[in-house]
Structure formats: C-alpha cells, structure tokens
PDB file of C-alpha atoms in Angstrom:
ATOM      1  CA  MET A 139       0.000   0.000   0.000  1.00  0.00           C
ATOM      2  CA  LYS A 140       2.835   2.417   0.789  1.00  0.00           C
ATOM      3  CA  GLU A 141       4.306   1.643  -2.632  1.00  0.00           C
ATOM      4  CA  GLN A 142       0.996   2.418  -4.319  1.00  0.00           C
ATOM      5  CA  ILE A 143       0.649   5.667  -2.392  1.00  0.00           C
ATOM      6  CA  LEU A 144       4.153   6.802  -3.276  1.00  0.00           C
ATOM      7  CA  ASN A 145       3.646   5.921  -6.928  1.00  0.00           C
ATOM      8  CA  THR A 146       0.403   7.881  -6.984  1.00  0.00           C
ATOM      9  CA  ILE A 147       2.018  10.900  -5.339  1.00  0.00           C
ATOM     10  CA  GLU A 148       4.728  10.903  -7.990  1.00  0.00           C
ATOM     11  CA  GLN A 149       2.088  11.146 -10.734  1.00  0.00           C
ATOM     12  CA  TYR A 150       0.432  14.391  -9.548  1.00  0.00           C
ATOM     13  CA  GLU A 151       1.684  17.952  -9.690  1.00  0.00           C
ATOM     14  CA  THR A 152      -0.859  19.313  -7.175  1.00  0.00           C
ATOM     15  CA  ILE A 153      -1.453  17.565  -3.853  1.00  0.00           C
ATOM     16  CA  ILE A 154      -3.960  18.794  -1.277  1.00  0.00           C
ATOM     17  CA  ILE A 155      -3.907  17.257   2.202  1.00  0.00           C
ATOM     18  CA  HIS A 156      -7.036  17.265   4.402  1.00  0.00           C
ATOM     19  CA  ARG A 157      -7.900  15.970   7.871  1.00  0.00           C
ATOM     20  CA  HIS A 158     -10.976  15.916  10.093  1.00  0.00           C
ATOM     21  CA  VAL A 159     -13.032  18.798  11.420  1.00  0.00           C
ATOM     22  CA  ARG A 160     -12.232  20.053  14.927  1.00  0.00           C
ATOM     23  CA  PRO A 161      -8.634  18.904  14.536  1.00  0.00           C
ATOM     24  CA  ASP A 162      -6.552  17.418  17.337  1.00  0.00           C
ATOM     25  CA  PRO A 163      -2.739  17.117  17.459  1.00  0.00           C
ATOM     26  CA  ASP A 164      -2.699  13.884  15.441  1.00  0.00           C
ATOM     27  CA  ALA A 165      -4.887  15.335  12.693  1.00  0.00           C
ATOM     28  CA  LEU A 166      -2.650  18.373  12.361  1.00  0.00           C
ATOM     29  CA  GLY A 167       0.567  16.476  13.020  1.00  0.00           C
ATOM     30  CA  SER A 168      -0.034  13.826  10.377  1.00  0.00           C
ATOM     31  CA  GLN A 169      -1.372  16.331   7.858  1.00  0.00           C
ATOM     32  CA  GLY A 170       1.477  18.795   8.371  1.00  0.00           C
ATOM     33  CA  GLY A 171       4.134  16.116   8.757  1.00  0.00           C
ATOM     34  CA  LEU A 172       3.139  14.503   5.465  1.00  0.00           C
ATOM     35  CA  ALA A 173       3.127  17.892   3.738  1.00  0.00           C
ATOM     36  CA  GLU A 174       6.658  18.584   4.987  1.00  0.00           C
ATOM     37  CA  LEU A 175       7.861  15.200   3.734  1.00  0.00           C
ATOM     38  CA  LEU A 176       6.423  15.791   0.280  1.00  0.00           C
ATOM     39  CA  LYS A 177       7.568  19.400  -0.024  1.00  0.00           C
ATOM     40  CA  THR A 178      11.147  18.331   0.694  1.00  0.00           C
ATOM     41  CA  ALA A 179      11.056  15.339  -1.642  1.00  0.00           C
ATOM     42  CA  PHE A 180       9.184  17.062  -4.471  1.00  0.00           C
ATOM     43  CA  PRO A 181      10.072  20.781  -4.422  1.00  0.00           C
ATOM     44  CA  ASP A 182       8.485  21.339  -7.847  1.00  0.00           C
ATOM     45  CA  LYS A 183       5.055  20.047  -6.808  1.00  0.00           C
ATOM     46  CA  LYS A 184       2.326  22.279  -5.382  1.00  0.00           C
ATOM     47  CA  ILE A 185       1.434  20.918  -1.954  1.00  0.00           C
ATOM     48  CA  TYR A 186      -1.231  22.418   0.299  1.00  0.00           C
ATOM     49  CA  THR A 187      -2.833  21.731   3.678  1.00  0.00           C
ATOM     50  CA  VAL A 188      -6.450  22.796   4.119  1.00  0.00           C
ATOM     51  CA  GLY A 189      -9.209  22.841   6.732  1.00  0.00           C
ATOM     52  CA  GLU A 190     -10.629  25.139   9.353  1.00  0.00           C
ATOM     53  CA  GLU A 191      -8.195  26.478  11.929  1.00  0.00           C
ATOM     54  CA  GLU A 192      -8.209  25.451  15.583  1.00  0.00           C
ATOM     55  CA  LYS A 193      -6.915  28.504  17.442  1.00  0.00           C
ATOM     56  CA  THR A 194      -5.409  26.547  20.315  1.00  0.00           C
ATOM     57  CA  LEU A 195      -3.322  24.422  17.916  1.00  0.00           C
ATOM     58  CA  MET A 196      -2.201  26.976  15.363  1.00  0.00           C
ATOM     59  CA  PHE A 197       1.285  26.804  16.883  1.00  0.00           C
ATOM     60  CA  LEU A 198       1.616  23.380  15.246  1.00  0.00           C
ATOM     61  CA  ASN A 199       0.703  24.134  11.668  1.00  0.00           C
ATOM     62  CA  GLN A 200      -1.373  26.717   9.814  1.00  0.00           C
ATOM     63  CA  MET A 201      -3.567  26.030   6.827  1.00  0.00           C
ATOM     64  CA  ASP A 202      -3.281  27.297   3.266  1.00  0.00           C
ATOM     65  CA  GLU A 203      -6.059  29.329   1.687  1.00  0.00           C
ATOM     66  CA  ILE A 204      -6.567  28.144  -1.877  1.00  0.00           C
ATOM     67  CA  LYS A 205      -9.109  28.755  -4.622  1.00  0.00           C
ATOM     68  CA  ASP A 206     -11.601  26.179  -5.829  1.00  0.00           C
ATOM     69  CA  GLU A 207      -9.960  25.712  -9.203  1.00  0.00           C
ATOM     70  CA  ILE A 208      -6.769  24.398  -7.592  1.00  0.00           C
ATOM     71  CA  PHE A 209      -8.691  21.245  -6.623  1.00  0.00           C
ATOM     72  CA  GLU A 210      -9.388  20.379 -10.255  1.00  0.00           C
ATOM     73  CA  GLY A 211      -7.135  17.493 -11.277  1.00  0.00           C
ATOM     74  CA  ALA A 212      -5.434  17.397  -7.880  1.00  0.00           C
ATOM     75  CA  LEU A 213      -4.486  14.427  -5.727  1.00  0.00           C
ATOM     76  CA  ILE A 214      -6.389  14.542  -2.431  1.00  0.00           C
ATOM     77  CA  ILE A 215      -4.950  12.876   0.677  1.00  0.00           C
ATOM     78  CA  VAL A 216      -7.107  12.684   3.808  1.00  0.00           C
ATOM     79  CA  CYS A 217      -5.389  11.959   7.129  1.00  0.00           C
ATOM     80  CA  ASP A 218      -6.897  10.734  10.391  1.00  0.00           C
ATOM     81  CA  THR A 219     -10.539  10.857   9.272  1.00  0.00           C
ATOM     82  CA  ALA A 220     -12.679   7.749   9.654  1.00  0.00           C
ATOM     83  CA  ASN A 221     -15.858   9.028   8.016  1.00  0.00           C
ATOM     84  CA  ALA A 222     -16.141  11.108   4.857  1.00  0.00           C
ATOM     85  CA  PRO A 223     -18.675  13.555   6.400  1.00  0.00           C
ATOM     86  CA  ARG A 224     -15.985  14.570   8.922  1.00  0.00           C
ATOM     87  CA  ILE A 225     -13.446  15.642   6.305  1.00  0.00           C
ATOM     88  CA  SER A 226     -12.656  19.311   6.822  1.00  0.00           C
ATOM     89  CA  ASP A 227     -13.217  21.354   3.646  1.00  0.00           C
ATOM     90  CA  GLU A 228     -15.827  19.680   1.439  1.00  0.00           C
ATOM     91  CA  ARG A 229     -13.979  20.724  -1.700  1.00  0.00           C
ATOM     92  CA  TYR A 230     -12.060  17.452  -1.467  1.00  0.00           C
ATOM     93  CA  GLU A 231     -14.796  16.083  -3.747  1.00  0.00           C
ATOM     94  CA  LYS A 232     -13.472  18.274  -6.563  1.00  0.00           C
ATOM     95  CA  GLY A 233     -10.154  16.400  -6.692  1.00  0.00           C
ATOM     96  CA  ASP A 234      -9.143  13.783  -9.251  1.00  0.00           C
ATOM     97  CA  PHE A 235      -8.040  10.950  -6.933  1.00  0.00           C
ATOM     98  CA  LEU A 236      -8.419  10.416  -3.169  1.00  0.00           C
ATOM     99  CA  ILE A 237      -6.142   8.567  -0.761  1.00  0.00           C
ATOM    100  CA  LYS A 238      -7.345   7.760   2.758  1.00  0.00           C
ATOM    101  CA  ILE A 239      -4.708   7.290   5.488  1.00  0.00           C
ATOM    102  CA  ASP A 240      -6.233   6.451   8.857  1.00  0.00           C
ATOM    103  CA  HIS A 241      -5.920   4.371  12.013  1.00  0.00           C
ATOM    104  CA  HIS A 242      -9.605   4.156  12.970  1.00  0.00           C
ATOM    105  CA  PRO A 243     -11.641   1.049  12.119  1.00  0.00           C
ATOM    106  CA  ASN A 244     -12.468   1.255   8.415  1.00  0.00           C
ATOM    107  CA  GLU A 245     -16.243   1.565   8.783  1.00  0.00           C
ATOM    108  CA  ASP A 246     -16.479   4.057   5.901  1.00  0.00           C
ATOM    109  CA  PRO A 247     -14.073   2.859   3.184  1.00  0.00           C
ATOM    110  CA  TYR A 248     -14.160   6.031   1.113  1.00  0.00           C
ATOM    111  CA  GLY A 249     -11.401   6.895  -1.340  1.00  0.00           C
ATOM    112  CA  ASP A 250      -9.690   5.398  -4.380  1.00  0.00           C
ATOM    113  CA  LEU A 251      -6.739   4.105  -2.345  1.00  0.00           C
ATOM    114  CA  ILE A 252      -7.064   3.224   1.335  1.00  0.00           C
ATOM    115  CA  TRP A 253      -4.334   2.646   3.911  1.00  0.00           C
ATOM    116  CA  VAL A 254      -5.920   1.920   7.280  1.00  0.00           C
ATOM    117  CA  ASP A 255      -4.001   0.454  10.209  1.00  0.00           C
ATOM    118  CA  PRO A 256      -6.053   0.220  13.434  1.00  0.00           C
ATOM    119  CA  THR A 257      -2.993  -1.161  15.267  1.00  0.00           C
ATOM    120  CA  ALA A 258      -1.153   2.161  14.863  1.00  0.00           C
ATOM    121  CA  SER A 259      -1.250   4.537  17.802  1.00  0.00           C
ATOM    122  CA  SER A 260      -1.849   7.454  15.460  1.00  0.00           C
ATOM    123  CA  VAL A 261      -1.722   8.476  11.832  1.00  0.00           C
ATOM    124  CA  SER A 262       1.419  10.411  12.730  1.00  0.00           C
ATOM    125  CA  GLU A 263       3.056   7.066  13.533  1.00  0.00           C
ATOM    126  CA  MET A 264       1.911   5.797  10.124  1.00  0.00           C
ATOM    127  CA  ILE A 265       3.382   8.829   8.346  1.00  0.00           C
ATOM    128  CA  TYR A 266       6.741   8.100   9.977  1.00  0.00           C
ATOM    129  CA  GLU A 267       6.422   4.518   8.723  1.00  0.00           C
ATOM    130  CA  PHE A 268       5.722   5.921   5.256  1.00  0.00           C
ATOM    131  CA  TYR A 269       8.869   8.052   5.537  1.00  0.00           C
ATOM    132  CA  GLU A 270      10.974   5.011   6.467  1.00  0.00           C
ATOM    133  CA  TYR A 271       9.597   3.145   3.467  1.00  0.00           C
ATOM    134  CA  GLY A 272      10.236   5.988   1.030  1.00  0.00           C
ATOM    135  CA  LYS A 273      13.466   7.535   2.285  1.00  0.00           C
ATOM    136  CA  ASP A 274      15.396   5.733  -0.458  1.00  0.00           C
ATOM    137  CA  ARG A 275      13.006   7.317  -2.956  1.00  0.00           C
ATOM    138  CA  GLY A 276      13.645  10.886  -1.835  1.00  0.00           C
ATOM    139  CA  LEU A 277      11.498  11.306   1.265  1.00  0.00           C
ATOM    140  CA  ASP A 278      13.375  13.366   3.834  1.00  0.00           C
ATOM    141  CA  LEU A 279      12.329  14.066   7.404  1.00  0.00           C
ATOM    142  CA  THR A 280      12.981  17.654   8.461  1.00  0.00           C
ATOM    143  CA  ASP A 281      13.055  18.945  12.031  1.00  0.00           C
ATOM    144  CA  GLN A 282       9.638  20.524  11.506  1.00  0.00           C
ATOM    145  CA  ALA A 283       8.181  17.263  10.187  1.00  0.00           C
ATOM    146  CA  ALA A 284       9.606  15.395  13.178  1.00  0.00           C
ATOM    147  CA  ARG A 285       8.120  17.968  15.551  1.00  0.00           C
ATOM    148  CA  LEU A 286       4.676  17.628  13.980  1.00  0.00           C
ATOM    149  CA  LEU A 287       4.696  13.826  13.965  1.00  0.00           C
ATOM    150  CA  TYR A 288       5.931  13.681  17.552  1.00  0.00           C
ATOM    151  CA  ALA A 289       3.124  16.044  18.617  1.00  0.00           C
ATOM    152  CA  GLY A 290       0.584  13.824  16.876  1.00  0.00           C
ATOM    153  CA  ILE A 291       1.825  10.698  18.607  1.00  0.00           C
ATOM    154  CA  VAL A 292       1.932  12.398  22.002  1.00  0.00           C
ATOM    155  CA  GLY A 293      -1.580  13.714  21.519  1.00  0.00           C
ATOM    156  CA  ASP A 294      -3.222  10.444  20.500  1.00  0.00           C
ATOM    157  CA  THR A 295      -1.437   8.346  23.133  1.00  0.00           C
ATOM    158  CA  GLY A 296      -2.107  10.755  25.990  1.00  0.00           C
ATOM    159  CA  ARG A 297       1.637  11.252  26.516  1.00  0.00           C
ATOM    160  CA  PHE A 298       2.162   7.481  26.062  1.00  0.00           C
ATOM    161  CA  LEU A 299      -0.325   6.575  28.816  1.00  0.00           C
ATOM    162  CA  PHE A 300      -3.134   5.131  26.679  1.00  0.00           C
ATOM    163  CA  ASN A 301      -3.220   1.441  25.830  1.00  0.00           C
ATOM    164  CA  ASN A 302      -2.755   2.174  22.108  1.00  0.00           C
ATOM    165  CA  THR A 303       0.920   2.830  22.932  1.00  0.00           C
ATOM    166  CA  THR A 304       3.051  -0.048  21.600  1.00  0.00           C
ATOM    167  CA  LYS A 305       6.721  -0.927  21.334  1.00  0.00           C
ATOM    168  CA  LYS A 306       6.571   0.437  17.816  1.00  0.00           C
ATOM    169  CA  THR A 307       5.179   3.705  19.153  1.00  0.00           C
ATOM    170  CA  PHE A 308       8.079   4.111  21.567  1.00  0.00           C
ATOM    171  CA  ARG A 309      10.556   3.228  18.834  1.00  0.00           C
ATOM    172  CA  THR A 310       9.044   5.819  16.513  1.00  0.00           C
ATOM    173  CA  ALA A 311       8.998   8.480  19.220  1.00  0.00           C
ATOM    174  CA  GLY A 312      12.623   7.696  20.026  1.00  0.00           C
ATOM    175  CA  MET A 313      13.642   8.138  16.401  1.00  0.00           C
ATOM    176  CA  LEU A 314      11.771  11.446  16.176  1.00  0.00           C
ATOM    177  CA  ARG A 315      13.562  12.731  19.279  1.00  0.00           C
ATOM    178  CA  GLU A 316      16.822  12.555  17.328  1.00  0.00           C
ATOM    179  CA  TYR A 317      15.703  15.678  15.461  1.00  0.00           C
ATOM    180  CA  GLU A 318      16.125  19.270  16.551  1.00  0.00           C
ATOM    181  CA  PHE A 319      13.022  20.643  18.242  1.00  0.00           C
ATOM    182  CA  SER A 320      12.240  21.637  21.813  1.00  0.00           C
ATOM    183  CA  ILE A 321      10.172  18.981  23.534  1.00  0.00           C
ATOM    184  CA  GLY A 322       9.723  21.335  26.486  1.00  0.00           C
ATOM    185  CA  ASP A 323       8.252  24.083  24.324  1.00  0.00           C
ATOM    186  CA  LEU A 324       6.074  21.575  22.508  1.00  0.00           C
ATOM    187  CA  TYR A 325       4.625  20.137  25.731  1.00  0.00           C
ATOM    188  CA  ALA A 326       4.097  23.610  27.154  1.00  0.00           C
ATOM    189  CA  GLU A 327       2.045  24.602  24.107  1.00  0.00           C
ATOM    190  CA  LEU A 328       0.114  21.326  23.931  1.00  0.00           C
ATOM    191  CA  TYR A 329      -0.881  21.194  27.567  1.00  0.00           C
ATOM    192  CA  GLN A 330      -1.150  24.752  28.799  1.00  0.00           C
ATOM    193  CA  VAL A 331      -4.650  25.443  30.113  1.00  0.00           C
ATOM    194  CA  ARG A 332      -6.358  28.806  30.378  1.00  0.00           C
ATOM    195  CA  MET A 333      -7.712  29.815  33.766  1.00  0.00           C
ATOM    196  CA  ASN A 334     -11.366  29.607  32.738  1.00  0.00           C
ATOM    197  CA  VAL A 335     -10.898  26.089  31.350  1.00  0.00           C
ATOM    198  CA  MET A 336      -9.188  25.043  34.574  1.00  0.00           C
ATOM    199  CA  ARG A 337     -12.138  26.420  36.559  1.00  0.00           C
ATOM    200  CA  LEU A 338     -14.504  24.419  34.348  1.00  0.00           C
ATOM    201  CA  ASN A 339     -12.343  21.388  35.129  1.00  0.00           C
ATOM    202  CA  GLY A 340     -13.076  21.993  38.800  1.00  0.00           C
ATOM    203  CA  HIS A 341     -16.792  22.083  38.021  1.00  0.00           C
ATOM    204  CA  VAL A 342     -16.484  18.770  36.143  1.00  0.00           C
ATOM    205  CA  LEU A 343     -14.719  17.112  39.083  1.00  0.00           C
ATOM    206  CA  GLN A 344     -17.384  18.341  41.497  1.00  0.00           C
ATOM    207  CA  SER A 345     -20.405  17.601  39.334  1.00  0.00           C
ATOM    208  CA  PHE A 346     -19.853  14.369  37.385  1.00  0.00           C
ATOM    209  CA  GLU A 347     -21.818  11.288  38.396  1.00  0.00           C
ATOM    210  CA  MET A 348     -20.845   7.624  38.390  1.00  0.00           C
ATOM    211  CA  SER A 349     -23.085   4.584  38.676  1.00  0.00           C
ATOM    212  CA  SER A 350     -22.426   1.444  40.673  1.00  0.00           C
ATOM    213  CA  ASN A 351     -21.476  -0.248  37.394  1.00  0.00           C
ATOM    214  CA  GLY A 352     -18.673   2.262  36.778  1.00  0.00           C
ATOM    215  CA  ALA A 353     -20.376   4.393  34.121  1.00  0.00           C
ATOM    216  CA  GLY A 354     -19.520   8.068  34.547  1.00  0.00           C
ATOM    217  CA  HIS A 355     -21.162  11.042  32.899  1.00  0.00           C
ATOM    218  CA  ILE A 356     -21.613  14.778  32.962  1.00  0.00           C
ATOM    219  CA  GLN A 357     -23.820  17.167  31.007  1.00  0.00           C
ATOM    220  CA  LEU A 358     -22.284  20.509  30.148  1.00  0.00           C
ATOM    221  CA  HIS A 359     -25.182  22.682  29.081  1.00  0.00           C
ATOM    222  CA  GLY A 360     -24.790  25.899  27.154  1.00  0.00           C
ATOM    223  CA  GLU A 361     -25.323  28.032  30.243  1.00  0.00           C
ATOM    224  CA  ILE A 362     -22.409  26.290  31.969  1.00  0.00           C
ATOM    225  CA  LEU A 363     -20.085  26.975  29.029  1.00  0.00           C
ATOM    226  CA  LYS A 364     -21.265  30.576  29.018  1.00  0.00           C
ATOM    227  CA  LYS A 365     -20.695  30.897  32.759  1.00  0.00           C
ATOM    228  CA  PHE A 366     -17.080  29.776  32.427  1.00  0.00           C
ATOM    229  CA  GLN A 367     -16.624  31.564  29.096  1.00  0.00           C
ATOM    230  CA  VAL A 368     -15.410  28.451  27.294  1.00  0.00           C
ATOM    231  CA  SER A 369     -16.200  26.938  23.908  1.00  0.00           C
ATOM    232  CA  ALA A 370     -17.392  23.409  23.234  1.00  0.00           C
ATOM    233  CA  SER A 371     -13.886  22.632  21.954  1.00  0.00           C
ATOM    234  CA  ASP A 372     -12.411  23.885  25.243  1.00  0.00           C
ATOM    235  CA  ALA A 373     -14.780  21.656  27.179  1.00  0.00           C
ATOM    236  CA  SER A 374     -13.870  18.655  25.028  1.00  0.00           C
ATOM    237  CA  GLN A 375     -10.270  18.964  26.213  1.00  0.00           C
ATOM    238  CA  LEU A 376     -11.436  17.881  29.669  1.00  0.00           C
ATOM    239  CA  VAL A 377     -12.868  14.526  28.613  1.00  0.00           C
ATOM    240  CA  ASN A 378     -10.175  12.608  30.521  1.00  0.00           C
ATOM    241  CA  ALA A 379     -10.487  14.690  33.699  1.00  0.00           C
ATOM    242  CA  ILE A 380     -12.283  11.861  35.507  1.00  0.00           C
ATOM    243  CA  SER A 381     -10.292   8.972  34.049  1.00  0.00           C
ATOM    244  CA  ASP A 382      -8.396   8.231  37.269  1.00  0.00           C
ATOM    245  CA  VAL A 383     -11.451   7.973  39.498  1.00  0.00           C
ATOM    246  CA  GLU A 384     -11.475   4.677  41.374  1.00  0.00           C
ATOM    247  CA  GLY A 385     -13.975   2.211  39.928  1.00  0.00           C
ATOM    248  CA  ILE A 386     -14.712   4.062  36.704  1.00  0.00           C
ATOM    249  CA  LYS A 387     -14.942   1.803  33.629  1.00  0.00           C
ATOM    250  CA  ALA A 388     -16.253   4.155  30.942  1.00  0.00           C
ATOM    251  CA  TRP A 389     -17.603   7.670  30.788  1.00  0.00           C
ATOM    252  CA  VAL A 390     -19.345  10.155  28.543  1.00  0.00           C
ATOM    253  CA  PHE A 391     -19.291  13.933  28.278  1.00  0.00           C
ATOM    254  CA  PHE A 392     -22.348  15.620  26.762  1.00  0.00           C
ATOM    255  CA  ILE A 393     -21.383  19.104  25.567  1.00  0.00           C
ATOM    256  CA  GLU A 394     -24.113  21.390  24.283  1.00  0.00           C
ATOM    257  CA  GLU A 395     -23.674  23.629  21.253  1.00  0.00           C
ATOM    258  CA  PRO A 396     -26.309  25.922  19.739  1.00  0.00           C
ATOM    259  CA  ASP A 397     -27.430  23.348  17.155  1.00  0.00           C
ATOM    260  CA  GLN A 398     -26.242  19.999  18.539  1.00  0.00           C
ATOM    261  CA  ILE A 399     -24.880  18.100  21.520  1.00  0.00           C
ATOM    262  CA  ARG A 400     -21.417  16.595  21.276  1.00  0.00           C
ATOM    263  CA  VAL A 401     -21.022  13.116  22.735  1.00  0.00           C
ATOM    264  CA  ARG A 402     -17.505  12.243  23.916  1.00  0.00           C
ATOM    265  CA  LEU A 403     -17.042   8.616  25.009  1.00  0.00           C
ATOM    266  CA  ARG A 404     -13.989   7.152  26.724  1.00  0.00           C
ATOM    267  CA  SER A 405     -13.346   3.737  28.253  1.00  0.00           C
ATOM    268  CA  LYS A 406     -10.991   1.533  30.210  1.00  0.00           C
ATOM    269  CA  GLY A 407     -12.525  -1.678  28.906  1.00  0.00           C
ATOM    270  CA  PRO A 408     -16.076  -1.578  27.550  1.00  0.00           C
ATOM    271  CA  ILE A 409     -16.245  -1.044  23.782  1.00  0.00           C
ATOM    272  CA  VAL A 410     -17.638   2.442  23.202  1.00  0.00           C
ATOM    273  CA  ASN A 411     -17.296   2.972  19.455  1.00  0.00           C
ATOM    274  CA  GLU A 412     -20.187   0.545  18.942  1.00  0.00           C
ATOM    275  CA  ILE A 413     -22.301   2.883  21.066  1.00  0.00           C
ATOM    276  CA  ALA A 414     -21.137   5.890  19.055  1.00  0.00           C
ATOM    277  CA  LYS A 415     -22.128   4.174  15.797  1.00  0.00           C
ATOM    278  CA  ARG A 416     -25.741   3.967  16.950  1.00  0.00           C
ATOM    279  CA  TYR A 417     -25.812   7.756  16.947  1.00  0.00           C
ATOM    280  CA  GLY A 418     -24.062   8.368  13.657  1.00  0.00           C
ATOM    281  CA  GLY A 419     -20.568   8.555  15.150  1.00  0.00           C
ATOM    282  CA  GLY A 420     -17.579   6.287  15.494  1.00  0.00           C
ATOM    283  CA  GLY A 421     -13.963   6.131  16.570  1.00  0.00           C
ATOM    284  CA  HIS A 422     -11.726   3.753  18.449  1.00  0.00           C
ATOM    285  CA  PRO A 423     -12.957   0.950  20.723  1.00  0.00           C
ATOM    286  CA  MET A 424     -11.885   2.956  23.802  1.00  0.00           C
ATOM    287  CA  ALA A 425     -12.357   6.507  22.514  1.00  0.00           C
ATOM    288  CA  ALA A 426     -15.241   7.569  20.307  1.00  0.00           C
ATOM    289  CA  GLY A 427     -17.625  10.377  19.597  1.00  0.00           C
ATOM    290  CA  ALA A 428     -21.032  11.153  18.137  1.00  0.00           C
ATOM    291  CA  THR A 429     -23.577  13.928  17.805  1.00  0.00           C
ATOM    292  CA  ILE A 430     -27.137  14.042  19.152  1.00  0.00           C
ATOM    293  CA  TYR A 431     -29.755  16.749  18.913  1.00  0.00           C
ATOM    294  CA  GLN A 432     -32.009  16.330  21.951  1.00  0.00           C
ATOM    295  CA  TRP A 433     -31.259  15.780  25.617  1.00  0.00           C
ATOM    296  CA  GLU A 434     -33.653  12.827  25.596  1.00  0.00           C
ATOM    297  CA  GLU A 435     -31.127  11.061  23.370  1.00  0.00           C
ATOM    298  CA  ALA A 436     -28.471  11.610  26.035  1.00  0.00           C
ATOM    299  CA  ASP A 437     -30.506   9.431  28.384  1.00  0.00           C
ATOM    300  CA  GLN A 438     -30.411   6.620  25.829  1.00  0.00           C
ATOM    301  CA  VAL A 439     -26.661   7.013  25.263  1.00  0.00           C
ATOM    302  CA  LEU A 440     -26.114   6.794  28.999  1.00  0.00           C
ATOM    303  CA  LYS A 441     -28.349   3.725  29.194  1.00  0.00           C
ATOM    304  CA  ASP A 442     -26.270   2.071  26.456  1.00  0.00           C
ATOM    305  CA  LEU A 443     -23.056   2.954  28.317  1.00  0.00           C
ATOM    306  CA  GLU A 444     -24.497   1.556  31.536  1.00  0.00           C
ATOM    307  CA  GLU A 445     -25.265  -1.730  29.800  1.00  0.00           C
ATOM    308  CA  ALA A 446     -21.746  -1.912  28.333  1.00  0.00           C
ATOM    309  CA  CYS A 447     -20.187  -1.360  31.751  1.00  0.00           C
ATOM    310  CA  LYS A 448     -22.507  -3.887  33.377  1.00  0.00           C
ATOM    311  CA  ALA A 449     -21.617  -6.480  30.739  1.00  0.00           C
TER     312      ALA A 449
END
C-alpha cells in the first residue's frame, strides 16, 4: 500500500492534504508532517494543507487558503478521518483521486486508495512509517516534520499513557527525538490550560456522576459553558479529567452547542465505538464520539453505556 501511495504521489503535480473537522494534534501532526515530507522530496510540486483552523493548535501548523480551481485534477490525501462527512473542507470532492490514510476502524471505506491500520497509535506514527519506506526514494524528514509527527503521537497516546501505545510507538517516538526541536516548548504549548478552562475542570470534578457499574457522565449545558466563558472545543479537552477515578470503567461527556450536543465517550474496557455508531458517530474501541440533537437522546446514550459497563 505504501508503494501504491508513493507511486500515486509521484504522478500528480498538485497535492492537497485534508484531515478531520475540529482537529486534534494527530490530525494536524499527520497532515502537516506529510506535507513537509512531500515538499522536501518534491520541491516542484504544489502541496497544500487545508481545513478550518483550531486557534489553540495553530502553533503546530497553519492552513493554506486556496481557490476552488486548484482542486481540479489534484491528488487529495485525507489523514486521520474515519468518516467522509468529517473531512474538513468539502472541496475534497473536486479532486481527481483520493487517498485515505487512517488508524480508525475502516467503517467508511471512502477513497480510491485506502491505507488503514487500526494497530497504529496514530496516523502520525503511520506517516513516519511511510517516511521510512520511502526515504530511499527521496522522502526526507525535516526537524519541523519530526516535531509535527511527535506532537501527533503524544496527543493520541495521551503522553504514552493510553493502551494504544506499543513498542513500535516508543521506537518511533525515540527516532523522532533525534531531530532538533524543543520537547519542552512543545509540551508547554500542547498542555497549557487557560484559567477559565481550569475552573470548568473543577466544576467537572465536582459535578460528574458515576453509577455502581462504573459508568460516569456529565452534562455541560450551554449556560455552563457561558458561565465559564469556554467553547465546546475547550470543554472537550477535559474529557479525561475523571479517568483516574477509582472504579470508573467508561464515561461520557455531553457538551451542548447551539445546534447539537457533542457526545464524547472514553473507556478503560467496555467497547464504546459501537455505542457511538448507533448515533451516527464512530472512533476507536476505547475513545469515540457522536452527535445528538435532543437531551432525551443523552438518556439513551447513557443507558447504552451503563449496559456496556454492566456487561
């Protein structure tokens, strides 16, 4: 598959790299890291990264603003996006050929060429693997590419604490640390928390509930976000705030937006992406998300989570 991807890349003069909406460090790290690899290897090609900006992560990589006509005849590569509806920038449909690179279960096999590896900790880890495969064909890893890929791995493994961290993950991270970038500065940017978000964290710790079966939950209504002056994205950063509570098996954050309610599921054992699928979402077995539109649906999600924990 890596050979096919590299061959396809060599055929196109314009390459546009996408990732999912509401990007996290792995989405931006894999997208930006791949762009850096290709820009170095193919200086004559036109290579762009697109998607909406996430203000808190703009220190990692910033997007290009390009016109619609640039998509015509272009190669589209989508990183870290399980479902086509979650691809940031719908203009990807205007491209000539689409490659999907992802580490989520391949429930939506969109694209003309698909490389999916659910055993990988992150797509950033996969992009490093792609570099190792193609370094004899001109792929070169710069310090900036290494920084981006390292950030993506750190983000999706929870600083190497999540159970998706493997020996291969540590090996990859070790190789990336050979490059010149400040790990201290990177961690400071990734994990600094504004005062109002920290105060919301206190509210979460005081207000969440947990059943006797180990199912935790909290509802963050719009008035709560307004009170603490935080966005839904800010609130989503706190999804692991209750992960160390004794006896907790799985938990869900319901975060209200003006037109929808975000559902953020996490687990220490029960499979939660199957729950997310019932509500039009998806993700990893232990970390998934979905969207609902009425608080009555939240009761059903919680009931499903309760059953998973009980089982």
